[in-house]
PDB file of C-alpha atoms in Angstrom:
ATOM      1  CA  UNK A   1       0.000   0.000   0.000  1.00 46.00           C
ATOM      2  CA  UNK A   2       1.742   3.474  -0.977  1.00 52.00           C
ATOM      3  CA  UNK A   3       1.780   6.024   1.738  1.00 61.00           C
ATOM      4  CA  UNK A   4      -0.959   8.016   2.487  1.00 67.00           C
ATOM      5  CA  UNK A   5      -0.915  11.394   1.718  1.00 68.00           C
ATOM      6  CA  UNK A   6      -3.399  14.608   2.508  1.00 75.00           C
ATOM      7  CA  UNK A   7      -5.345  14.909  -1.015  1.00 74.00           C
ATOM      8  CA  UNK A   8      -5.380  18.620  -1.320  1.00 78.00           C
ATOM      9  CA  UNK A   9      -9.558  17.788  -2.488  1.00 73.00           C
ATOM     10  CA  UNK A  10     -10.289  17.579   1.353  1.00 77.00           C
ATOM     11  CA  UNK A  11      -9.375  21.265   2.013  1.00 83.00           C
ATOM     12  CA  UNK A  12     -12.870  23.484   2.684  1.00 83.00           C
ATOM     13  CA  UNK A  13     -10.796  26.594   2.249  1.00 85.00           C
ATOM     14  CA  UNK A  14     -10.392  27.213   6.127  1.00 84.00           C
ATOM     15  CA  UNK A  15      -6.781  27.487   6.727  1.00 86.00           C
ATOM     16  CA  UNK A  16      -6.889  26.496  10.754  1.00 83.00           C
ATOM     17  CA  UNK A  17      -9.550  23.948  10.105  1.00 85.00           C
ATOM     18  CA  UNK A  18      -7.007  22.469   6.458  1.00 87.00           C
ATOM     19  CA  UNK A  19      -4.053  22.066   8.711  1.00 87.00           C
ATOM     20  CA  UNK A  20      -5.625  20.363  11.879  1.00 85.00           C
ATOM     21  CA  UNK A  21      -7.089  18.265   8.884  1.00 85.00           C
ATOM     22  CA  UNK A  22      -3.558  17.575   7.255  1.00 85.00           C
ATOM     23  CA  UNK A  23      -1.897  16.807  10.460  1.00 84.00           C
ATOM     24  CA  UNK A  24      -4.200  14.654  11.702  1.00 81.00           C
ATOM     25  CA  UNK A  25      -4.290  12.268   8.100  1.00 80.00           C
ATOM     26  CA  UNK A  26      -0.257  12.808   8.772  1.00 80.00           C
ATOM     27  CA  UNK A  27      -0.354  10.938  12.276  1.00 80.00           C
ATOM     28  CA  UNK A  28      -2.877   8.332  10.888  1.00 77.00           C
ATOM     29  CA  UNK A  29      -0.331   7.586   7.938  1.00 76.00           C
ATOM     30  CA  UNK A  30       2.746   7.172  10.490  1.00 77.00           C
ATOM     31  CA  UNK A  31      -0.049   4.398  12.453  1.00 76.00           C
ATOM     32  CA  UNK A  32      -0.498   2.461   9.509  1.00 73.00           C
ATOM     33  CA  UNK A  33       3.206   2.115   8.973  1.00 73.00           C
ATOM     34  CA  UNK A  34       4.080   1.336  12.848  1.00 70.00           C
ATOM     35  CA  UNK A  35       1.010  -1.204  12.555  1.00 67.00           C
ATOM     36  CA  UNK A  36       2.810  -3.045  10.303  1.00 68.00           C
ATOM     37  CA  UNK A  37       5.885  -4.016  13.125  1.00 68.00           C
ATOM     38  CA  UNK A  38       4.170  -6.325  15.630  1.00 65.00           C
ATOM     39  CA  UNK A  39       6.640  -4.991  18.261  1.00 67.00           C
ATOM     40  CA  UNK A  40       5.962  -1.240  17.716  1.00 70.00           C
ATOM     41  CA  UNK A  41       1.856  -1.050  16.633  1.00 71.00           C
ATOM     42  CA  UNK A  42       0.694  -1.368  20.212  1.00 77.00           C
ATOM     43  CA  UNK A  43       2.399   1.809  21.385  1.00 78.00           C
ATOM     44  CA  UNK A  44       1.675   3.605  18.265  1.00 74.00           C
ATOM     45  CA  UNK A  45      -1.951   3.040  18.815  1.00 77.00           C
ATOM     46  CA  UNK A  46      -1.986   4.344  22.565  1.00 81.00           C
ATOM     47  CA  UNK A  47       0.305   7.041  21.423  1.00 78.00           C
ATOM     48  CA  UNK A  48      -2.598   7.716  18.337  1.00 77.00           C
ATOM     49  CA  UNK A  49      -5.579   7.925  21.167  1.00 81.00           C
ATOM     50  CA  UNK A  50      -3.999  10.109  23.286  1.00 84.00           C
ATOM     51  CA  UNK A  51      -3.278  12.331  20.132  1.00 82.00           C
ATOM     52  CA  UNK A  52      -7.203  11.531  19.404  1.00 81.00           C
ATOM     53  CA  UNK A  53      -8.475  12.820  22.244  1.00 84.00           C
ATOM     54  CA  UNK A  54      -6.435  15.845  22.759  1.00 86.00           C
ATOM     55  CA  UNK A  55      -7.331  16.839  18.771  1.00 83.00           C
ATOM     56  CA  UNK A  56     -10.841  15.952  19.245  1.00 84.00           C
ATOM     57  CA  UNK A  57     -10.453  18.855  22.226  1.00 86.00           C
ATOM     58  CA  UNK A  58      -9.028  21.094  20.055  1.00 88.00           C
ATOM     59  CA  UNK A  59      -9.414  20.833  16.782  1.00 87.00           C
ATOM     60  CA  UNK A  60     -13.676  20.310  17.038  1.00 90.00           C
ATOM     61  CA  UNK A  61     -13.467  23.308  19.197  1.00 91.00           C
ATOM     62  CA  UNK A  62     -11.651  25.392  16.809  1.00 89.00           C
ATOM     63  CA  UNK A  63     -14.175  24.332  13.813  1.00 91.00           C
ATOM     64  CA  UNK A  64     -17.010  25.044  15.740  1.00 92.00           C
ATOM     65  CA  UNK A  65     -15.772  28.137  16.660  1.00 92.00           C
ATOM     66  CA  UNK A  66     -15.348  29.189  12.974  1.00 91.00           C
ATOM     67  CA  UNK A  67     -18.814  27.470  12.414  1.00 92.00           C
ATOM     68  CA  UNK A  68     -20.631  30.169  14.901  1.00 93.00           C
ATOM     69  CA  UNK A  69     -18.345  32.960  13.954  1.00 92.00           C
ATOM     70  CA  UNK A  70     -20.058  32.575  10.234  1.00 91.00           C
ATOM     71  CA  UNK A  71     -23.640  31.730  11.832  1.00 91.00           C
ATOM     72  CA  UNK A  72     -23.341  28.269   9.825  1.00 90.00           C
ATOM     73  CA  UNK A  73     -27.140  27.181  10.208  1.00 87.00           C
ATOM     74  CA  UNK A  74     -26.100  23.739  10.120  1.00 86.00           C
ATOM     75  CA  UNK A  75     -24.304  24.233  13.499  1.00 90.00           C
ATOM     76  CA  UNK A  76     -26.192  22.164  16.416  1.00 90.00           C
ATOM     77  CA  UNK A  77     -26.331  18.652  14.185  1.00 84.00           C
ATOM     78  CA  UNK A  78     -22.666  19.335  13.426  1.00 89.00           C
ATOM     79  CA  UNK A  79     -21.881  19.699  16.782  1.00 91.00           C
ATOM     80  CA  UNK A  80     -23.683  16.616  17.301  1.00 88.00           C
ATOM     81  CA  UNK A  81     -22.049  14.464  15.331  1.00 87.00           C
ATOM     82  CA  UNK A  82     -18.426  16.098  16.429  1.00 90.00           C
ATOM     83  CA  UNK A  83     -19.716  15.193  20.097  1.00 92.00           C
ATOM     84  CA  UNK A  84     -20.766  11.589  19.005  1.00 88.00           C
ATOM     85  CA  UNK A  85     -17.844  11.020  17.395  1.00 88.00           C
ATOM     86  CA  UNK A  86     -15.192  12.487  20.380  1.00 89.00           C
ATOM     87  CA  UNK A  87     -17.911  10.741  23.444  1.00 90.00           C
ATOM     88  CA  UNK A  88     -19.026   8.035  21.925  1.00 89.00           C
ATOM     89  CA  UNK A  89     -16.858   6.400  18.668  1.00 87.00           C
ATOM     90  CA  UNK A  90     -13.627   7.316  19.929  1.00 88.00           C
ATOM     91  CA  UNK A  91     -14.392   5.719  23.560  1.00 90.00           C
ATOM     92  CA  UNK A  92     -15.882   2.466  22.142  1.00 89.00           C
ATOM     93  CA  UNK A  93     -12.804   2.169  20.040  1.00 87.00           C
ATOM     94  CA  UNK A  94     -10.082   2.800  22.428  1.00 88.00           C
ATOM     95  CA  UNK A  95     -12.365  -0.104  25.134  1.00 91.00           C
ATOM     96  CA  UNK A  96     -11.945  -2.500  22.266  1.00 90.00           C
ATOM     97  CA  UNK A  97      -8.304  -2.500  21.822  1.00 88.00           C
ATOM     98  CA  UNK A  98      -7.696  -2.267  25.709  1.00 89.00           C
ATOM     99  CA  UNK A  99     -10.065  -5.216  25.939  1.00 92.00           C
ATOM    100  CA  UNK A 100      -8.225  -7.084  23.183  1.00 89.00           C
ATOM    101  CA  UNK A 101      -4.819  -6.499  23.880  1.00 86.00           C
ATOM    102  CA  UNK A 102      -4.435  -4.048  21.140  1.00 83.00           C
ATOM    103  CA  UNK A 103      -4.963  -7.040  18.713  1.00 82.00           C
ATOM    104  CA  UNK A 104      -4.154  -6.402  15.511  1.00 76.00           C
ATOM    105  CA  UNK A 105      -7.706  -6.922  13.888  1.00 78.00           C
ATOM    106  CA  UNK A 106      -8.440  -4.128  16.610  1.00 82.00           C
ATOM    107  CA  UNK A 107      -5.809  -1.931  15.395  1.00 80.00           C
ATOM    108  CA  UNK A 108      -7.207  -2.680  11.673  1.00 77.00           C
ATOM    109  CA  UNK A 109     -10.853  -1.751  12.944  1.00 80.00           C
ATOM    110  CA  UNK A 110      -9.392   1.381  14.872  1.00 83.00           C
ATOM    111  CA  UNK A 111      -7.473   2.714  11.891  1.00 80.00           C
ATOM    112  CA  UNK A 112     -10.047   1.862   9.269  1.00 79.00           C
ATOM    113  CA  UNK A 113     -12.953   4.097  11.283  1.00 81.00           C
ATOM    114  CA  UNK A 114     -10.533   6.568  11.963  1.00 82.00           C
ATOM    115  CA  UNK A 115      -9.522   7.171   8.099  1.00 79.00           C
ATOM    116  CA  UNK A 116     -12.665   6.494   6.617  1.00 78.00           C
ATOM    117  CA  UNK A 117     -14.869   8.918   9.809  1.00 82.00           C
ATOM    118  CA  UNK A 118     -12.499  11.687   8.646  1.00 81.00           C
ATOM    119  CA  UNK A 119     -12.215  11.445   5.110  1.00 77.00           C
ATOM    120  CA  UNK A 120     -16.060  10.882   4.975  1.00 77.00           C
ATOM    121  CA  UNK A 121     -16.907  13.504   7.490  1.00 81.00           C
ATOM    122  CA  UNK A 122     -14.712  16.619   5.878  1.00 79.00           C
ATOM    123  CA  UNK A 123     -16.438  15.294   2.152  1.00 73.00           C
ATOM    124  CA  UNK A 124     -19.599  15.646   3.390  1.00 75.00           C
ATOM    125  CA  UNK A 125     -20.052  17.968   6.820  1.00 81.00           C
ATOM    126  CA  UNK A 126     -17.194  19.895   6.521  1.00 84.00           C
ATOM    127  CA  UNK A 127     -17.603  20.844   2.538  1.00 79.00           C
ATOM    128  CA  UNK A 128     -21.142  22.088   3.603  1.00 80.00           C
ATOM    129  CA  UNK A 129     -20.100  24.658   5.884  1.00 84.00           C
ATOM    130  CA  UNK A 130     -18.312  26.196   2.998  1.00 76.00           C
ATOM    131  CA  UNK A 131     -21.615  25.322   0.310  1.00 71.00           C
ATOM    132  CA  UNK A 132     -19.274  23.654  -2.008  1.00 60.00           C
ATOM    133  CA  UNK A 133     -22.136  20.829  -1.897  1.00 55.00           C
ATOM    134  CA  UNK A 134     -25.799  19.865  -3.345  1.00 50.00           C
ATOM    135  CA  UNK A 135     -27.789  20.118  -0.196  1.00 48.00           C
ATOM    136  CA  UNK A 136     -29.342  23.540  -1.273  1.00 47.00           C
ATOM    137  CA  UNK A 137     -31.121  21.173  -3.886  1.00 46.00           C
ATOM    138  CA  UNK A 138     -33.953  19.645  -2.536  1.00 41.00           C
ATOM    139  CA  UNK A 139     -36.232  16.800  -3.745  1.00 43.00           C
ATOM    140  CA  UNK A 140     -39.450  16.260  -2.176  1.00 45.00           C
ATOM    141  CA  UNK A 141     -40.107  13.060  -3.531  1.00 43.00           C
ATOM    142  CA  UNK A 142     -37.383  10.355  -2.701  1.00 46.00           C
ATOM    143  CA  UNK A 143     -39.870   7.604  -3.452  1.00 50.00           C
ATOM    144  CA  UNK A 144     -39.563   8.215  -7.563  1.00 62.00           C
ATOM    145  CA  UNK A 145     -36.602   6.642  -9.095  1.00 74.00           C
ATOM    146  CA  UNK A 146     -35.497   9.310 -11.283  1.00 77.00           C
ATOM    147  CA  UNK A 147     -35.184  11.750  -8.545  1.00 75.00           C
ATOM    148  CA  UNK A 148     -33.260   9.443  -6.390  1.00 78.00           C
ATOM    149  CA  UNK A 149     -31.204   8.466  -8.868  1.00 84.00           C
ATOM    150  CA  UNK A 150     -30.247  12.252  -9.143  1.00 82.00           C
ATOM    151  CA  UNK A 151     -29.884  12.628  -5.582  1.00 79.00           C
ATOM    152  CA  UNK A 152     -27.275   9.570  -5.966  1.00 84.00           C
ATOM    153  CA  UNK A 153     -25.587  10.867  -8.631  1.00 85.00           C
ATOM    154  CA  UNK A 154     -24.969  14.326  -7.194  1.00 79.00           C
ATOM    155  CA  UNK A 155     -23.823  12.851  -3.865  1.00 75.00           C
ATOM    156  CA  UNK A 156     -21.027  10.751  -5.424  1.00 80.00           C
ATOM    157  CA  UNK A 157     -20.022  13.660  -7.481  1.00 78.00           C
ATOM    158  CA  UNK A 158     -19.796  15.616  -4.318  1.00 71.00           C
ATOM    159  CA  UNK A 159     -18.208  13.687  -1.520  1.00 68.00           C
ATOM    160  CA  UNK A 160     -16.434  11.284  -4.198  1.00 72.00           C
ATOM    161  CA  UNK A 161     -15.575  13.162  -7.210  1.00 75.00           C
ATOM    162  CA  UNK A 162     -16.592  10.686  -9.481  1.00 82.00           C
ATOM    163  CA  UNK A 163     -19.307  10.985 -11.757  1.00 89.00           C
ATOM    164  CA  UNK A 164     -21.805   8.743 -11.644  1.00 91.00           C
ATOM    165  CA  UNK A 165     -25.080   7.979 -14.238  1.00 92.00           C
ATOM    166  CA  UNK A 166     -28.026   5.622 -13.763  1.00 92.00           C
ATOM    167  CA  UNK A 167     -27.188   1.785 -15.973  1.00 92.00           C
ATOM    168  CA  UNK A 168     -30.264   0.207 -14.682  1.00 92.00           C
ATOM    169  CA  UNK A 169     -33.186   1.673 -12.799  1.00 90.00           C
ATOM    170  CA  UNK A 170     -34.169  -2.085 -12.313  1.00 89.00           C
ATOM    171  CA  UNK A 171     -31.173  -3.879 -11.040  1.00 89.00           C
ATOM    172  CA  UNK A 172     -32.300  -7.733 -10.862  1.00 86.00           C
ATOM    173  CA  UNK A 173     -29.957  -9.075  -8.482  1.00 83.00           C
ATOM    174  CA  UNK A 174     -27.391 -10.531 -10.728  1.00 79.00           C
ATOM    175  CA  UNK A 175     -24.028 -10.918  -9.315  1.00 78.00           C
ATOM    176  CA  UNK A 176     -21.232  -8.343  -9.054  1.00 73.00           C
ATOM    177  CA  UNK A 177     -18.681 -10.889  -7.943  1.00 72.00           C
ATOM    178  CA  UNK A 178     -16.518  -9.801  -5.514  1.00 74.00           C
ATOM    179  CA  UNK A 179     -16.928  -6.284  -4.162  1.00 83.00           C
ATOM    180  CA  UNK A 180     -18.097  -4.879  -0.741  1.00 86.00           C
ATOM    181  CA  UNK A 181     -21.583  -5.434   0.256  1.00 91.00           C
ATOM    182  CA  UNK A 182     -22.908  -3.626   3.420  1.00 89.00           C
ATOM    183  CA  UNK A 183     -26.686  -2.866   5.243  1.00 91.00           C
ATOM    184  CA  UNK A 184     -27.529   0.486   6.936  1.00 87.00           C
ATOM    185  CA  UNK A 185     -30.526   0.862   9.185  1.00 88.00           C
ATOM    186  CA  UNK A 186     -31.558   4.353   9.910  1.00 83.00           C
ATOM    187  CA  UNK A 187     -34.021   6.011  11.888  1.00 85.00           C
ATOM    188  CA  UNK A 188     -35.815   9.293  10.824  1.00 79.00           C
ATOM    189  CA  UNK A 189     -36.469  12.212  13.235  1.00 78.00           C
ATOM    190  CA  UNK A 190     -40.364  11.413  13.021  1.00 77.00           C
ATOM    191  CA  UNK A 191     -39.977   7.951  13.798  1.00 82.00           C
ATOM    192  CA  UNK A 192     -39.683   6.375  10.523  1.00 84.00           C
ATOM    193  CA  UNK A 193     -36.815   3.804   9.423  1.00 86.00           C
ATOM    194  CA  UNK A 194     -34.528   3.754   6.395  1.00 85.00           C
ATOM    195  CA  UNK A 195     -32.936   0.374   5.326  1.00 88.00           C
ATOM    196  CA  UNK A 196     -30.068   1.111   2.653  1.00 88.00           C
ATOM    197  CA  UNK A 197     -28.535  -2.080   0.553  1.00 91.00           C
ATOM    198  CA  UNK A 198     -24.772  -1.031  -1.141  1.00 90.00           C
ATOM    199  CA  UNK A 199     -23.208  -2.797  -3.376  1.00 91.00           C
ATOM    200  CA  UNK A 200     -19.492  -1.836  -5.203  1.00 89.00           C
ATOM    201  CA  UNK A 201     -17.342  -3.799  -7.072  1.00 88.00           C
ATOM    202  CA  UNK A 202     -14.050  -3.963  -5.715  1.00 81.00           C
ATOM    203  CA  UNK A 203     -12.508  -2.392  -8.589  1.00 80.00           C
ATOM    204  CA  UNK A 204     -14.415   0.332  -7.728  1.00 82.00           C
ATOM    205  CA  UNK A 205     -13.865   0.753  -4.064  1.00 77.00           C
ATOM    206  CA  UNK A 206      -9.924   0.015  -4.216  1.00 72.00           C
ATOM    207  CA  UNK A 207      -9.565   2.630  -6.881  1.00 71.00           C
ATOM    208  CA  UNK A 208     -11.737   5.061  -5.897  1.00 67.00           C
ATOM    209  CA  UNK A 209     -10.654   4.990  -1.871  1.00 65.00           C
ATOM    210  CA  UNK A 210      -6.825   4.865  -3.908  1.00 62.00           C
ATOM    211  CA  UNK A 211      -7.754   8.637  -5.122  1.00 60.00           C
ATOM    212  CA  UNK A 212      -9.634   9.833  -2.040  1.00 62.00           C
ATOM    213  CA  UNK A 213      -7.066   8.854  -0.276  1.00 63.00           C
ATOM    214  CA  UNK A 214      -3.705   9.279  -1.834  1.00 57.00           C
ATOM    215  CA  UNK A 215      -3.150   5.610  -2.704  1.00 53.00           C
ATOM    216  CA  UNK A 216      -3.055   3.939  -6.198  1.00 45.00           C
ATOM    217  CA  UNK A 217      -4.843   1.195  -4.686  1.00 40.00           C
ATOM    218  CA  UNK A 218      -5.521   0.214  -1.279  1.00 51.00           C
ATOM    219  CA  UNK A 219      -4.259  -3.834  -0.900  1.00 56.00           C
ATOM    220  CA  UNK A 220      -5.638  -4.376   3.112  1.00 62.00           C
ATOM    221  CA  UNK A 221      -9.228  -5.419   1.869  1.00 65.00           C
ATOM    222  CA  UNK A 222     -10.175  -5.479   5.518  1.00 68.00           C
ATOM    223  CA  UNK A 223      -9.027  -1.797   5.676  1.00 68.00           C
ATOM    224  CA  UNK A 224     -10.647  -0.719   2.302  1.00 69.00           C
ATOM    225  CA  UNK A 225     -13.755  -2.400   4.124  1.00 73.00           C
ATOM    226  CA  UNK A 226     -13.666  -0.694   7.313  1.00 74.00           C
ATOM    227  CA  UNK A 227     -12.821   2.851   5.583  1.00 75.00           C
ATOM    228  CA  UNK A 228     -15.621   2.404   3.019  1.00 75.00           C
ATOM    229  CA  UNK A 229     -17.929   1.804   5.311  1.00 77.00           C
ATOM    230  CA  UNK A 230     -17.835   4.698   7.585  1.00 77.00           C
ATOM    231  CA  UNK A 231     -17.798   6.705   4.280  1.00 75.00           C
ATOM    232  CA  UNK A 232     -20.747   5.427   2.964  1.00 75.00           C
ATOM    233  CA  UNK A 233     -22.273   5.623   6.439  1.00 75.00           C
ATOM    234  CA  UNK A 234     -21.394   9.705   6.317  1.00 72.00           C
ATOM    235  CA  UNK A 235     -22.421   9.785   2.412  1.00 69.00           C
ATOM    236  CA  UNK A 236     -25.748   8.197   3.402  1.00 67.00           C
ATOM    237  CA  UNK A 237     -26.643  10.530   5.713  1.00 67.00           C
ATOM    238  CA  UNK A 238     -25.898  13.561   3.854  1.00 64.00           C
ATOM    239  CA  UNK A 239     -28.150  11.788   0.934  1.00 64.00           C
ATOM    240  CA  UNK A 240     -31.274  12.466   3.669  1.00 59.00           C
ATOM    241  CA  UNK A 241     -30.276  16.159   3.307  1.00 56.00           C
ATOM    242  CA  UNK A 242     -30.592  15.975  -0.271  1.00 50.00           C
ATOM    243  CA  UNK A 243     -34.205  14.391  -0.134  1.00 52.00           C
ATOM    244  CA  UNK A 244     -35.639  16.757   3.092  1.00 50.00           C
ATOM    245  CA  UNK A 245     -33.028  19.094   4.725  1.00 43.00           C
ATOM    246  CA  UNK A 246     -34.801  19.338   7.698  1.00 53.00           C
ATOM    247  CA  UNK A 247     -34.669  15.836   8.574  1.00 58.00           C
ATOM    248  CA  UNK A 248     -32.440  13.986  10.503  1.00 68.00           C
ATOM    249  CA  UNK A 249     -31.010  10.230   9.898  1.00 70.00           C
ATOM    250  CA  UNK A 250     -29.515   7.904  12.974  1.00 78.00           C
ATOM    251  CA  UNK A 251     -27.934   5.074  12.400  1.00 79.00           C
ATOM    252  CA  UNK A 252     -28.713   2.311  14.673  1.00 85.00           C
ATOM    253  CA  UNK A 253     -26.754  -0.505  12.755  1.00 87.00           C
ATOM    254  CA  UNK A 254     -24.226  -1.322  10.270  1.00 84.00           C
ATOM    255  CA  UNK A 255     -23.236  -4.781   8.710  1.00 88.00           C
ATOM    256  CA  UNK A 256     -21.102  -5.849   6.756  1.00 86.00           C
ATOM    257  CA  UNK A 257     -22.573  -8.556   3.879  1.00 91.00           C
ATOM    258  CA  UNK A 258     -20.791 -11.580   1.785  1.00 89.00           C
ATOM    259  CA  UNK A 259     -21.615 -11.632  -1.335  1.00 88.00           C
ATOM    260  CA  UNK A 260     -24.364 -14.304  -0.617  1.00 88.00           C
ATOM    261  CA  UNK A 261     -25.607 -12.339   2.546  1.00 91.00           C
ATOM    262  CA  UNK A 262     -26.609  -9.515   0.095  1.00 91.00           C
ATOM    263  CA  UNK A 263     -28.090 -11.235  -3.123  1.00 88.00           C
ATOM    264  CA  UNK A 264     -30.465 -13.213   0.077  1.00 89.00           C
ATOM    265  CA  UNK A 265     -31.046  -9.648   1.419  1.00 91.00           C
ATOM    266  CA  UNK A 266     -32.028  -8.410  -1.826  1.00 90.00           C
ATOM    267  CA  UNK A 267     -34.699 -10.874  -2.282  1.00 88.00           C
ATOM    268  CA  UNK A 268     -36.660  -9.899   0.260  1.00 83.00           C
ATOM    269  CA  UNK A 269     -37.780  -6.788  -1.932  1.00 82.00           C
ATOM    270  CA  UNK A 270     -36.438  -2.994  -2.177  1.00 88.00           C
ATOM    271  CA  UNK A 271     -38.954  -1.024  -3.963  1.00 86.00           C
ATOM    272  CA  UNK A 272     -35.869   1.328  -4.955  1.00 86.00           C
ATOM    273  CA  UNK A 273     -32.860  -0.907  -6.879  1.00 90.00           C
ATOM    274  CA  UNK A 274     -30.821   1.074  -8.878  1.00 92.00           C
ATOM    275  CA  UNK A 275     -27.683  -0.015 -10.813  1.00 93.00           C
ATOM    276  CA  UNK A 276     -24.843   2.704 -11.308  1.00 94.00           C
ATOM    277  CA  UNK A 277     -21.821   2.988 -13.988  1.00 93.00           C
ATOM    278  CA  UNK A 278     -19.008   5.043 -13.317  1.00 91.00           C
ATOM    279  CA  UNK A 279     -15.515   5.289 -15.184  1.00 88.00           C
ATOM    280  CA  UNK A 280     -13.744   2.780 -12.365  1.00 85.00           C
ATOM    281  CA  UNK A 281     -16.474   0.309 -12.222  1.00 88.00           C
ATOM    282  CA  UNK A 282     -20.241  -0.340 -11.217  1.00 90.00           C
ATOM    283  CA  UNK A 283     -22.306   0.196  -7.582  1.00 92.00           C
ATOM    284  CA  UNK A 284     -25.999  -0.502  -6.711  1.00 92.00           C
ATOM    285  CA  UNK A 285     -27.850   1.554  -4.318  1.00 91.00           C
ATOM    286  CA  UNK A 286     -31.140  -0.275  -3.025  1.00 90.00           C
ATOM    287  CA  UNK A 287     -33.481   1.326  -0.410  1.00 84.00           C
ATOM    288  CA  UNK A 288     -36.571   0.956   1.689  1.00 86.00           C
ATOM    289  CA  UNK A 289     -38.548   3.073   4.060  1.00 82.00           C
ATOM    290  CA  UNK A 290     -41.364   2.776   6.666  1.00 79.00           C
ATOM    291  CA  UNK A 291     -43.542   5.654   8.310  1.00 73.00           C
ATOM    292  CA  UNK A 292     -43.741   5.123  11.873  1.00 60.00           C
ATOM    293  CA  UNK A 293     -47.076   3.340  13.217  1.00 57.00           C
ATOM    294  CA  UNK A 294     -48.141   6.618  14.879  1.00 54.00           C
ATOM    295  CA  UNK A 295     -47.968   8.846  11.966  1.00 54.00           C
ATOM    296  CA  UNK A 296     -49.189   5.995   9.735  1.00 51.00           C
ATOM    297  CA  UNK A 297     -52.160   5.751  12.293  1.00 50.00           C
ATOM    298  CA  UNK A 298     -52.799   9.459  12.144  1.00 49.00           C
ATOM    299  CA  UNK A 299     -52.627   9.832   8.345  1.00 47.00           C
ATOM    300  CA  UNK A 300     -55.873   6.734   8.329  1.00 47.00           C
ATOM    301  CA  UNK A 301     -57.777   8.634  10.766  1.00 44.00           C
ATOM    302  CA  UNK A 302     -57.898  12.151   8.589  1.00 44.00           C
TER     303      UNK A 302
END
């Protein structure tokens, strides 16, 4: 794997929020070197959380700083997420490796949310505060295929660069051989769910994490798996803000698929299967949703 490097894309255009960015991908490049020496990838990890904690101090305070000194209206749920992140993530992680003896599937894990949390966040969050996104377009009905399929397409131009266009607004479950498969499970603000099916051929992921990320292509599959996903998580939520920008998503579980695990998944019926094309290889995006019972309820009764 070639050496990471801070892909001058990431930068908002914030010069204290770019370098606290830049240093922090520096540190997380010198980890995944010292990983790589059994005898030295347990101290670089402790000596990566402490670093971890003291930037999420800092550096969140700093941005949100910058985000009030602007009156950035999307201030409270980035905040949120920031606090989530720092109180929440961050802890969880650091318990695991304690727990496991810094193991080094631990230490994969650990890296592979850190890189792929702040790669994902600063395409998504961070770009916003600066409007050098789509949210300001908004479609009001994320039930028609063609507009989600715009909604798609404009996301993965935004937080991925790469443009995207619609192959199949049908996709039939055929196989995609080997690629990463993955199920999201969201909750809505009003009580509804979101279920989200991804799948992306490997080609795909390796080279298009490979030019997010500085790499020609990313070898570690279990890293490109662990970085993709809490991109996709990020890139997921900010396609809700494309459909309703008043509405907020939660995650309340992530999975990784086989290739098996998905086709079954599949079967069980997304009324939204769409297959993408892009110039490093193909994705499908498959989603469900569900009103709550209590605004279902109260919709029958008017």
């Amino acid at each position: 794997m070639s050496k990471l490097v801070w892909n001058e894309q990431l930068n908002i255009g914030v010069e204290v929020v770019d370098q606290a960015h830049a240093n922090l991908f520096r540190m997380v490049g010198k980890l995944t070197e010292l990983s790589k020496n059994k005898a030295k990838y347990q101290n670089a990890c402790k000596e990566g959380l402490r670093y971890l904690e003291d930037y999420t101090m800092r550096h969140f305070s700093e941005e949100e700083a910058y985000m009030r000194s602007i009156r950035y209206k999307g201030y409270a749920r980035h905040k949120e997420i920031h606090d989530i992140f720092r109180d929440q993530t961050l802890v969880s992680l650091k318990k695991t490796l304690e727990s496991t003896g810094y193991s080094q599937a631990a230490t994969a894990r650990f890296l592979g949310v850190l890189l792929g949390w702040l790669t994902g966040h600063i395409m998504t969050e961070d770009q916003n505060i600066m409007g050098k996104t789509s949210v300001g377009r908004i479609y009001d009905h994320s039930s028609e295929t063609e507009v989600a399929a715009q909604a798609v397409c404009h996301a993965m131009e935004d937080v991925f660069h790469i443009r995207a266009k619609l192959a199949d607004a049908a996709y039939d479950g055929r196989n995609m051989g080997m690629g990463f498969f993955c199920r999201l499970c969201y909750n809505t603000d009003d009580g509804g769910k979101v279920q989200i099916l991804l799948g992306v051929e490997e080609q795909l992921l390796r080279r298009g994490a490979g030019l997010l990320l500085g790499f020609h292509a990313m070898q570690d599959i279990s890293m490109v798996h662990q970085v993709s996903l809490q991109i996709f998580e990020q890139f997921l939520q900010y396609m809700g803000k494309l459909f309703k920008s008043d509405s907020s998503y939660t995650l309340y579980k992530e999975e990784l698929l086989t290739c098996d695990e998905f086709r079954s998944d599949f079967m069980t019926r997304y009324p939204c299967s769409m297959l993408f094309e892009t110039r490093l290889g193909h994705f499908v995006f498959c989603y469900r949703q569900w009103e709550s019972r209590k605004k279902k309820s109260s919709s029958q009764l008017s």
